[in-house]
Each structure stands twice: as structure tokens, then as C-alpha cells.
mmCIF file of C-alpha atoms in Angstrom:
data_model
loop_
_atom_site.group_PDB
_atom_site.id
_atom_site.type_symbol
_atom_site.label_atom_id
_atom_site.label_comp_id
_atom_site.label_asym_id
_atom_site.label_seq_id
_atom_site.Cartn_x
_atom_site.Cartn_y
_atom_site.Cartn_z
ATOM 1 C CA MET A 865 93.956 86.076 84.204
ATOM 2 C CA SER A 866 95.623 89.277 85.330
ATOM 3 C CA ARG A 867 93.977 89.010 88.763
ATOM 4 C CA SER A 868 92.920 86.014 90.816
ATOM 5 C CA ILE A 869 91.779 85.326 94.370
ATOM 6 C CA ILE A 870 92.935 82.914 97.053
ATOM 7 C CA VAL A 871 90.338 81.989 99.684
ATOM 8 C CA LEU A 872 91.705 80.570 102.932
ATOM 9 C CA PRO A 873 91.636 78.000 104.338
ATOM 10 C CA ASP A 874 89.872 76.428 101.322
ATOM 11 C CA ASP A 875 92.750 76.939 98.880
ATOM 12 C CA THR A 876 95.519 76.193 101.423
ATOM 13 C CA SER A 877 98.957 77.792 101.170
ATOM 14 C CA LYS A 878 99.735 75.968 97.897
ATOM 15 C CA PRO A 879 99.239 78.982 95.564
ATOM 16 C CA ILE A 880 101.658 81.023 97.680
ATOM 17 C CA LEU A 881 104.188 78.202 97.920
ATOM 18 C CA ASP A 882 103.965 77.595 94.155
ATOM 19 C CA ALA A 883 104.646 81.267 93.431
ATOM 20 C CA ILE A 884 107.700 81.261 95.681
ATOM 21 C CA ALA A 885 108.964 78.064 94.048
ATOM 22 C CA GLN A 886 108.627 79.642 90.583
ATOM 23 C CA ALA A 887 110.455 82.875 91.486
ATOM 24 C CA GLN A 888 113.540 83.366 89.350
ATOM 25 C CA ARG A 889 115.008 86.736 90.304
ATOM 26 C CA SER A 890 113.499 88.397 93.363
ATOM 27 C CA ILE A 891 111.023 88.053 96.199
ATOM 28 C CA ARG A 892 109.892 90.907 98.419
ATOM 29 C CA VAL A 893 107.758 90.055 101.470
ATOM 30 C CA LYS A 894 106.291 92.455 104.012
ATOM 31 C CA MET A 895 104.609 90.641 106.889
ATOM 32 C CA PHE A 896 103.069 91.384 110.276
ATOM 33 C CA ILE A 897 103.577 87.860 111.665
ATOM 34 C CA PHE A 898 105.625 85.106 110.016
ATOM 35 C CA SER A 899 105.907 81.681 111.634
ATOM 36 C CA ASP A 900 104.687 78.987 109.219
ATOM 37 C CA PRO A 901 107.459 76.396 108.656
ATOM 38 C CA GLN A 902 106.433 75.555 105.070
ATOM 39 C CA LEU A 903 106.606 79.173 103.999
ATOM 40 C CA LEU A 904 109.912 79.554 105.849
ATOM 41 C CA ASP A 905 111.394 76.565 104.006
ATOM 42 C CA ALA A 906 110.093 77.918 100.689
ATOM 43 C CA VAL A 907 111.739 81.345 100.930
ATOM 44 C CA VAL A 908 115.003 79.853 102.239
ATOM 45 C CA ALA A 909 115.017 77.385 99.328
ATOM 46 C CA ALA A 910 114.481 80.291 96.929
ATOM 47 C CA ARG A 911 117.453 82.110 98.418
ATOM 48 C CA HIS A 912 119.616 78.981 98.099
ATOM 49 C CA ARG A 913 118.879 78.768 94.369
ATOM 50 C CA GLY A 914 120.034 82.358 93.911
ATOM 51 C CA VAL A 915 116.846 84.394 94.210
ATOM 52 C CA ASP A 916 117.240 87.788 95.894
ATOM 53 C CA VAL A 917 114.889 87.390 98.883
ATOM 54 C CA ARG A 918 114.162 90.409 101.073
ATOM 55 C CA ILE A 919 111.703 90.204 103.955
ATOM 56 C CA MET A 920 110.465 93.002 106.195
ATOM 57 C CA LEU A 921 108.940 91.918 109.498
ATOM 58 C CA ASN A 922 107.016 93.950 112.012
ATOM 59 C CA PRO A 923 109.409 94.012 115.002
ATOM 60 C CA GLU A 924 106.802 94.076 117.752
ATOM 61 C CA ARG A 925 103.213 94.826 118.621
ATOM 62 C CA ARG A 926 102.291 98.078 120.329
ATOM 63 C CA ASP A 927 102.266 96.236 123.668
ATOM 64 C CA GLY A 928 105.904 95.246 123.114
ATOM 65 C CA GLU A 929 105.273 91.592 122.228
ATOM 66 C CA LYS A 930 107.939 90.377 119.799
ATOM 67 C CA GLU A 931 106.424 87.599 117.683
ATOM 68 C CA ASN A 932 108.926 87.465 114.824
ATOM 69 C CA ALA A 933 112.212 87.085 116.717
ATOM 70 C CA ASP A 934 112.556 83.324 116.182
ATOM 71 C CA ILE A 935 111.652 83.393 112.494
ATOM 72 C CA ARG A 936 114.018 86.303 111.888
ATOM 73 C CA LYS A 937 116.891 84.242 113.289
ATOM 74 C CA LYS A 938 115.992 81.256 111.076
ATOM 75 C CA LEU A 939 115.638 83.435 107.970
ATOM 76 C CA THR A 940 118.973 85.118 108.604
ATOM 77 C CA GLU A 941 120.656 81.734 109.105
ATOM 78 C CA GLY A 942 119.162 80.711 105.758
ATOM 79 C CA GLY A 943 120.807 83.654 104.005
ATOM 80 C CA VAL A 944 117.636 85.718 103.604
ATOM 81 C CA HIS A 945 117.954 89.500 103.913
ATOM 82 C CA VAL A 946 115.690 90.521 106.811
ATOM 83 C CA LEU A 947 114.890 93.996 108.088
ATOM 84 C CA ASP A 948 112.500 95.471 110.627
ATOM 85 C CA SER A 949 109.604 97.279 109.006
ATOM 86 C CA ASN A 950 109.620 101.060 108.719
ATOM 87 C CA PRO A 951 109.760 102.652 112.221
ATOM 88 C CA GLU A 952 107.718 105.598 110.943
ATOM 89 C CA PHE A 953 104.615 103.518 111.648
ATOM 90 C CA ASP A 954 103.369 102.246 115.019
ATOM 91 C CA VAL A 955 102.863 98.845 113.389
ATOM 92 C CA THR A 956 103.333 97.477 109.894
ATOM 93 C CA HIS A 957 100.217 95.368 109.414
ATOM 94 C CA GLU A 958 100.554 95.063 105.620
ATOM 95 C CA LYS A 959 100.809 91.507 104.308
ATOM 96 C CA SER A 960 102.217 91.506 100.767
ATOM 97 C CA MET A 961 104.590 89.726 98.414
ATOM 98 C CA VAL A 962 106.080 90.687 95.038
ATOM 99 C CA ILE A 963 107.602 88.009 92.799
ATOM 100 C CA ASP A 964 110.101 88.965 90.055
ATOM 101 C CA ASP A 965 108.587 92.473 89.799
ATOM 102 C CA ALA A 966 105.760 90.763 87.891
ATOM 103 C CA ILE A 967 103.200 89.413 90.379
ATOM 104 C CA ALA A 968 101.950 90.915 93.646
ATOM 105 C CA PHE A 969 100.014 89.258 96.464
ATOM 106 C CA ILE A 970 97.820 91.581 98.561
ATOM 107 C CA GLN A 971 96.614 89.647 101.585
ATOM 108 C CA SER A 972 94.608 89.677 104.777
ATOM 109 C CA LEU A 973 96.477 86.651 106.101
ATOM 110 C CA ASN A 974 99.618 86.541 108.160
ATOM 111 C CA TRP A 975 102.104 83.820 107.322
ATOM 112 C CA GLU A 976 101.054 81.830 110.357
ATOM 113 C CA THR A 977 99.973 78.207 110.097
ATOM 114 C CA LYS A 978 96.562 79.023 111.576
ATOM 115 C CA ASN A 979 95.940 81.630 108.851
ATOM 116 C CA VAL A 980 96.297 79.032 106.111
ATOM 117 C CA THR A 981 94.511 76.218 107.952
ATOM 118 C CA GLU A 982 91.923 77.693 110.340
ATOM 119 C CA THR A 983 90.853 81.246 109.510
ATOM 120 C CA ARG A 984 88.736 82.909 106.847
ATOM 121 C CA ASP A 985 91.230 85.004 104.917
ATOM 122 C CA TYR A 986 91.737 86.254 101.380
ATOM 123 C CA ALA A 987 94.546 87.221 99.035
ATOM 124 C CA ILE A 988 94.329 88.971 95.691
ATOM 125 C CA VAL A 989 97.035 88.061 93.187
ATOM 126 C CA THR A 990 97.632 90.669 90.491
ATOM 127 C CA SER A 991 99.905 90.958 87.494
ATOM 128 C CA HIS A 992 98.647 94.444 86.537
ATOM 129 C CA LYS A 993 101.931 96.302 86.132
ATOM 130 C CA HIS A 994 100.828 99.535 87.817
ATOM 131 C CA GLU A 995 99.577 97.585 90.859
ATOM 132 C CA VAL A 996 102.675 95.406 91.103
ATOM 133 C CA ASP A 997 104.915 98.449 90.735
ATOM 134 C CA GLU A 998 103.087 100.263 93.533
ATOM 135 C CA VAL A 999 103.568 97.395 95.995
ATOM 136 C CA ALA A 1000 107.230 97.088 94.997
ATOM 137 C CA HIS A 1001 107.886 100.845 95.219
ATOM 138 C CA CYS A 1002 106.363 101.013 98.708
ATOM 139 C CA PHE A 1003 108.438 98.025 99.798
ATOM 140 C CA ASP A 1004 111.629 99.649 98.527
ATOM 141 C CA ALA A 1005 110.750 102.964 100.177
ATOM 142 C CA ASP A 1006 110.074 101.284 103.521
ATOM 143 C CA TRP A 1007 113.244 99.191 103.167
ATOM 144 C CA ASP A 1008 115.309 102.328 102.517
ATOM 145 C CA ARG A 1009 113.390 104.356 105.152
ATOM 146 C CA LYS A 1010 112.182 106.807 102.542
ATOM 147 C CA LYS A 1011 108.782 108.429 102.177
ATOM 148 C CA PHE A 1012 106.198 106.675 100.041
ATOM 149 C CA ASP A 1013 103.017 108.458 98.997
ATOM 150 C CA GLY A 1014 100.650 106.775 96.584
ATOM 151 C CA GLY A 1015 98.725 110.037 96.379
ATOM 152 C CA ASP A 1016 95.149 110.614 95.269
ATOM 153 C CA GLY A 1017 95.865 108.827 92.018
ATOM 154 C CA SER A 1018 97.067 105.665 93.723
ATOM 155 C CA HIS A 1019 95.804 102.450 92.164
ATOM 156 C CA LEU A 1020 95.922 100.715 95.546
ATOM 157 C CA ILE A 1021 94.621 101.564 99.007
ATOM 158 C CA TRP A 1022 97.244 102.595 101.541
ATOM 159 C CA CYS A 1023 97.364 103.437 105.207
ATOM 160 C CA VAL A 1024 98.564 105.825 106.324
ATOM 161 C CA GLY A 1025 97.194 107.580 103.230
ATOM 162 C CA ASN A 1026 93.945 107.147 101.336
ATOM 163 C CA GLY A 1027 92.464 104.202 103.241
ATOM 164 C CA ARG A 1028 89.558 105.779 105.099
ATOM 165 C CA GLN A 1029 88.589 107.843 102.058
ATOM 166 C CA ARG A 1030 88.616 104.874 99.664
ATOM 167 C CA LEU A 1031 86.649 102.576 101.973
ATOM 168 C CA GLY A 1032 84.163 105.355 102.679
ATOM 169 C CA LYS A 1033 83.782 105.964 98.935
ATOM 170 C CA LEU A 1034 82.992 102.282 98.296
ATOM 171 C CA ILE A 1035 80.363 102.274 101.048
ATOM 172 C CA ASP A 1036 78.857 105.519 99.754
ATOM 173 C CA SER A 1037 78.668 104.120 96.207
ATOM 174 C CA SER A 1038 76.575 101.124 97.269
ATOM 175 C CA LYS A 1039 72.989 101.153 96.028
ATOM 176 C CA HIS A 1040 71.433 97.909 97.257
ATOM 177 C CA SER A 1041 73.828 95.708 99.266
ATOM 178 C CA LEU A 1042 76.945 95.652 101.417
ATOM 179 C CA TRP A 1043 78.675 92.600 102.853
ATOM 180 C CA LEU A 1044 81.459 93.045 105.399
ATOM 181 C CA GLN A 1045 83.852 90.636 107.060
ATOM 182 C CA ASN A 1046 86.217 92.227 109.560
ATOM 183 C CA GLU A 1047 87.563 91.562 113.026
ATOM 184 C CA ARG A 1048 87.034 95.103 114.265
ATOM 185 C CA TYR A 1049 84.358 97.755 113.718
ATOM 186 C CA GLN A 1050 85.753 100.648 115.709
ATOM 187 C CA ASP A 1051 86.288 103.573 113.362
ATOM 188 C CA PRO A 1052 83.524 106.167 113.937
ATOM 189 C CA THR A 1053 83.808 107.565 110.400
ATOM 190 C CA ILE A 1054 83.306 104.153 108.789
ATOM 191 C CA ILE A 1055 80.413 103.435 111.185
ATOM 192 C CA GLU A 1056 78.884 106.768 110.127
ATOM 193 C CA HIS A 1057 79.115 105.827 106.434
ATOM 194 C CA LEU A 1058 77.502 102.450 107.145
ATOM 195 C CA ILE A 1059 74.662 104.131 109.038
ATOM 196 C CA ARG A 1060 74.058 106.471 106.099
ATOM 197 C CA ALA A 1061 74.047 103.510 103.696
ATOM 198 C CA HIS A 1062 71.447 101.758 105.846
ATOM 199 C CA ALA A 1063 69.360 104.945 105.964
ATOM 200 C CA ARG A 1064 69.179 105.109 102.161
ATOM 201 C CA GLY A 1065 67.956 101.514 101.985
ATOM 202 C CA VAL A 1066 71.123 99.484 101.458
ATOM 203 C CA THR A 1067 70.886 95.966 102.926
ATOM 204 C CA ILE A 1068 73.958 95.375 105.096
ATOM 205 C CA HIS A 1069 75.276 92.017 106.275
ATOM 206 C CA ILE A 1070 78.102 92.232 108.826
ATOM 207 C CA MET A 1071 80.233 89.336 110.021
ATOM 208 C CA ALA A 1072 82.291 90.109 113.124
ATOM 209 C CA ARG A 1073 84.168 88.385 115.912
ATOM 210 C CA PRO A 1074 82.663 88.052 119.415
ATOM 211 C CA PRO A 1075 83.400 90.950 121.810
ATOM 212 C CA HIS A 1076 85.590 88.854 124.120
ATOM 213 C CA THR A 1077 88.135 88.536 121.304
ATOM 214 C CA LEU A 1078 88.728 92.304 121.369
ATOM 215 C CA LYS A 1079 91.415 93.860 123.515
ATOM 216 C CA LYS A 1080 89.976 95.246 126.741
ATOM 217 C CA GLU A 1081 90.977 98.794 125.900
ATOM 218 C CA LYS A 1082 89.095 98.477 122.576
ATOM 219 C CA LEU A 1083 85.828 97.091 123.946
ATOM 220 C CA ILE A 1084 84.048 100.438 124.172
ATOM 221 C CA GLU A 1085 84.404 101.511 120.562
ATOM 222 C CA GLY A 1086 84.290 97.956 119.218
ATOM 223 C CA VAL A 1087 81.039 97.006 120.896
ATOM 224 C CA SER A 1088 79.388 100.426 120.711
ATOM 225 C CA GLY A 1089 79.804 100.725 116.951
ATOM 226 C CA LEU A 1090 78.241 97.318 116.345
ATOM 227 C CA ARG A 1091 75.414 98.015 118.801
ATOM 228 C CA CYS A 1092 74.549 101.258 117.024
ATOM 229 C CA LEU A 1093 74.289 99.401 113.735
ATOM 230 C CA GLN A 1094 72.315 96.540 115.255
ATOM 231 C CA ASP A 1095 69.884 98.955 116.914
ATOM 232 C CA LEU A 1096 69.127 100.338 113.463
ATOM 233 C CA GLY A 1097 68.320 96.880 112.141
ATOM 234 C CA VAL A 1098 71.633 95.910 110.539
ATOM 235 C CA LYS A 1099 72.200 92.149 110.716
ATOM 236 C CA ILE A 1100 75.381 91.232 112.596
ATOM 237 C CA HIS A 1101 76.547 87.617 112.743
ATOM 238 C CA LYS A 1102 79.486 85.604 114.004
ATOM 239 C CA LEU A 1103 80.813 82.557 112.188
ATOM 240 C CA ARG A 1104 80.269 79.105 113.657
ATOM 241 C CA HIS A 1105 82.444 76.903 111.463
ATOM 242 C CA ILE A 1106 85.605 78.967 111.135
ATOM 243 C CA LYS A 1107 87.528 81.816 112.745
ATOM 244 C CA LEU A 1108 87.218 85.231 111.127
ATOM 245 C CA HIS A 1109 90.384 87.125 110.232
ATOM 246 C CA ALA A 1110 89.353 88.599 106.862
ATOM 247 C CA LYS A 1111 89.173 92.299 106.040
ATOM 248 C CA LEU A 1112 86.688 92.514 103.157
ATOM 249 C CA ILE A 1113 83.876 94.744 101.873
ATOM 250 C CA LEU A 1114 81.634 93.765 98.940
ATOM 251 C CA ALA A 1115 79.340 96.418 97.448
ATOM 252 C CA ASP A 1116 76.361 95.636 95.190
ATOM 253 C CA ASP A 1117 77.824 92.218 94.294
ATOM 254 C CA ALA A 1118 80.081 94.132 91.913
ATOM 255 C CA ARG A 1119 83.034 95.779 93.693
ATOM 256 C CA ALA A 1120 85.153 94.535 96.581
ATOM 257 C CA ILE A 1121 88.002 95.772 98.745
ATOM 258 C CA VAL A 1122 90.362 93.106 100.107
ATOM 259 C CA GLY A 1123 93.480 93.602 102.211
ATOM 260 C CA SER A 1124 94.898 94.071 105.679
ATOM 261 C CA ILE A 1125 92.823 97.026 106.925
ATOM 262 C CA ASN A 1126 90.835 96.614 110.128
ATOM 263 C CA LEU A 1127 87.995 99.112 110.516
ATOM 264 C CA ALA A 1128 89.748 100.854 113.397
ATOM 265 C CA PRO A 1129 91.316 104.327 113.794
ATOM 266 C CA GLY A 1130 94.784 102.909 114.330
ATOM 267 C CA SER A 1131 94.691 101.064 111.038
ATOM 268 C CA PHE A 1132 93.878 104.236 109.123
ATOM 269 C CA ASP A 1133 95.943 106.761 111.074
ATOM 270 C CA SER A 1134 99.151 105.151 112.336
ATOM 271 C CA ARG A 1135 99.722 101.745 110.702
ATOM 272 C CA ARG A 1136 101.150 100.666 107.379
ATOM 273 C CA GLU A 1137 98.261 98.834 105.673
ATOM 274 C CA LEU A 1138 97.496 97.755 102.115
ATOM 275 C CA ALA A 1139 94.306 96.784 100.289
ATOM 276 C CA ILE A 1140 93.046 96.579 96.713
ATOM 277 C CA GLN A 1141 89.687 97.232 95.066
ATOM 278 C CA VAL A 1142 88.619 94.707 92.434
ATOM 279 C CA ASP A 1143 85.669 94.268 90.105
ATOM 280 C CA ASP A 1144 86.787 91.186 88.140
ATOM 281 C CA GLU A 1145 83.704 89.064 87.534
ATOM 282 C CA HIS A 1146 85.310 85.740 88.481
ATOM 283 C CA ILE A 1147 86.704 87.193 91.717
ATOM 284 C CA ILE A 1148 83.416 88.808 92.716
ATOM 285 C CA HIS A 1149 81.584 85.536 92.019
ATOM 286 C CA ARG A 1150 83.975 83.620 94.292
ATOM 287 C CA ILE A 1151 83.713 86.233 97.040
ATOM 288 C CA LYS A 1152 79.910 86.258 96.934
ATOM 289 C CA LYS A 1153 79.736 82.469 97.007
ATOM 290 C CA THR A 1154 82.076 82.399 100.024
ATOM 291 C CA LEU A 1155 80.133 85.113 101.859
ATOM 292 C CA GLU A 1156 76.813 83.367 101.307
ATOM 293 C CA SER A 1157 78.269 80.096 102.596
ATOM 294 C CA ASP A 1158 79.772 81.819 105.634
ATOM 295 C CA TRP A 1159 76.474 83.600 106.369
ATOM 296 C CA ALA A 1160 74.646 80.258 106.218
ATOM 297 C CA ASN A 1161 77.174 78.941 108.741
ATOM 298 C CA SER A 1162 76.774 81.843 111.152
ATOM 299 C CA HIS A 1163 74.305 83.031 113.752
ATOM 300 C CA PRO A 1164 73.275 86.439 115.114
ATOM 301 C CA LEU A 1165 75.707 88.109 117.487
ATOM 302 C CA ASP A 1166 73.841 88.862 120.724
ATOM 303 C CA LEU A 1167 74.888 92.361 121.805
ATOM 304 C CA SER A 1168 72.218 92.900 124.439
ATOM 305 C CA ASP A 1169 73.272 94.166 127.865
ATOM 306 C CA ALA A 1170 72.578 90.798 129.463
ATOM 307 C CA ALA A 1171 74.499 88.838 126.836
ATOM 308 C CA LEU A 1172 77.491 91.178 126.964
ATOM 309 C CA LEU A 1173 77.572 90.992 130.737
ATOM 310 C CA ALA A 1174 77.460 87.192 130.686
ATOM 311 C CA GLU A 1175 80.208 87.034 128.058
ATOM 312 C CA LEU A 1176 82.515 89.731 129.376
ATOM 313 C CA GLU A 1177 82.150 90.017 133.159
ATOM 314 C CA ASP A 1178 84.981 87.567 133.863
ATOM 315 C CA TYR A 1179 87.068 88.927 130.981
ATOM 316 C CA ASP A 1180 86.695 92.599 131.911
ATOM 317 C CA PRO A 1181 85.760 93.333 135.544
ATOM 318 C CA ASN A 1182 84.895 96.912 134.524
ATOM 319 C CA VAL A 1183 82.504 95.910 131.749
ATOM 320 C CA LYS A 1184 79.446 97.434 133.453
ATOM 321 C CA GLU A 1185 81.128 100.825 133.622
ATOM 322 C CA ASP A 1186 82.872 100.519 130.257
ATOM 323 C CA LEU A 1187 79.671 99.697 128.366
ATOM 324 C CA ALA A 1188 77.208 101.439 130.727
ATOM 325 C CA ILE A 1189 75.423 98.153 131.491
ATOM 326 C CA SER A 1190 72.844 98.322 134.250
ATOM 327 C CA VAL A 1191 71.434 94.767 134.299
ATOM 328 C CA GLY A 1192 72.682 91.787 136.273
ATOM 329 C CA LYS A 1193 73.151 88.180 135.283
ATOM 330 C CA HIS A 1194 69.703 87.289 136.594
ATOM 331 C CA HIS A 1195 68.227 89.321 133.719
ATOM 332 C CA LYS A 1196 69.754 87.008 131.086
#
């Protein structure tokens, strides 16, 4: 099959490790966080057997936290060519791999052990030449610090670039159903498109993470967007059996977007992100089956004033002001 899907943690890291082990000429990896020892050993082993391995790592988060320093040292000691991601972007959040200019992995998962063992994540594997070439060309442009522009005719979904437009177009095209799994629902334009979809009768199922997992400075837009949707009758759940890290939209059980893009302004406007839209029947079937299972293992996210106060008062002392909450704990 020219495209396939990896569902984490169900499928484990084996498909990724197998692809690395089968590489003969080149491996390009662009990663936000890389720390998993198995994946480290795999790319070092590839380099030792003569494969040209180049890895771009995000140097630090916007708050200055450097999460890839140790792995960069180990990769360099193993002979792997390592470079910081393109400084043109606040953060490089893209998670991708190209093997032998023939296969591309477009992922939501970081190469952290928890992302292959504990979190709901996805990766699309494609051998469509135009898609593989696009991922490779962007990698080379970022490596060489040159401009990359997929343009309006891009086969893939890029940020900064066509991300907000392409996600909005998928939402607008939906006729009867939308399923979303994402950590963050903060972009007002995407929220607007979801509200319009609901208004024209589309049934929307949203899976999100609890508010206390958001950064304090993102609570206002993160919670407010979800509350607007919930007030309109949109069902919003949180998973019980697994942590949510996916970035996925499924429209009409027929078309899906999978990748690294959080539904937040920063992801669209200042980060390097990558996603892909797919309509392959076997992939859509697997996605729908996974979503239905996750929904069955979830429960409604309580976004009432009282619940938010109980959850967030110790986490954010300013929560009453930030979210304009007027009730006290005794109202819970």
C-alpha cells in the first residue's frame, strides 16, 4: 500500500525501528523532542553501516528549556550529523522522517519513550513520490537555512504556510460528522469554523486534555474556546485509559488530517509544523475504529465554573480573574 497508518501505543515503535533498520542510503529526521534509547540505537546503528543519517532537533522550547542536549551529544558521538532546526521559526514542532528518498513518516509523536508506550498518537507512512519529495525538500531547505514554500498547490499541510486554511477547509467540507483529537483548542479561527459546522447540523465529537495540563498563560483561550463549543451542545470528552497527544481531525468518516499541528495560533503562525490529509479507505477505517474505542473509554469534560475552580485554583491562583469565575468551592 502506498500509504499506511501507525496507531500508538497499540502498534509500538516497531514499524519505525524496522524502517530505520531497512534504510540503505539515507535517513532524514526532524524532531521536536528525541530521547527514546531504542530509536537512538537504531539511527546510530544505521550510521555505522554507512547510511547518511541527518537529524534536526528543536534546540529549545520558547521558555528556554533545552530537552535535546543529551541526545544531541549521544548522536554526535555515534557519528550522526545533527543540526539545530531552522531558527526562522520560534519552535520546530514537526515530527517527520524520510528513508532513502522513498518513504516518509508524518507523525504526531515525539521520539520519546512515553509517546510510543503511553500516549494516543498517530503516524502516516507514505511512499507517494510527490509527498515524500515535499518532506525531503523542506528538510533540505531547513538544513541549509533556505526558504521553503509549499505554496497553494502543496500536497502536504505546512505551518507556517497553508495550515489554518487547509484545516478550515476540511471542517467546512464536513456534512454530517467531525471527530477531533487534539491537546489544545485555542485558535479562534478554527473555533469559529467548528461553530459554523455545528450550526449547519454537523455532529462534532471533541477529545481534549484537562485544563490543568495547559500552560497557565494559555488557560484563557484554551478553556474559553472549549466552553463556547460546549455551551452550543458540542460533546467534549477527556480520555480515561490513555494520555492524549494526537493531532487529528476526521470529517464524514471519509477524510482525515494527521500530523503535528495543535489548534493554537502559535502552531499556525510561528512554528514549523507538518500534517497530511488522507482518504485511503483502510486508514480511515482504522482511525474511526480507534476514535470510537477512545470515545467509549472517555467521559465528559466538566467545564463549569465550579469544576474549573476546583481543578485549577491551586494550579493558577488567578483563575477566578483569568476565567471570570464568580462562584466559590461551596457551589461545587
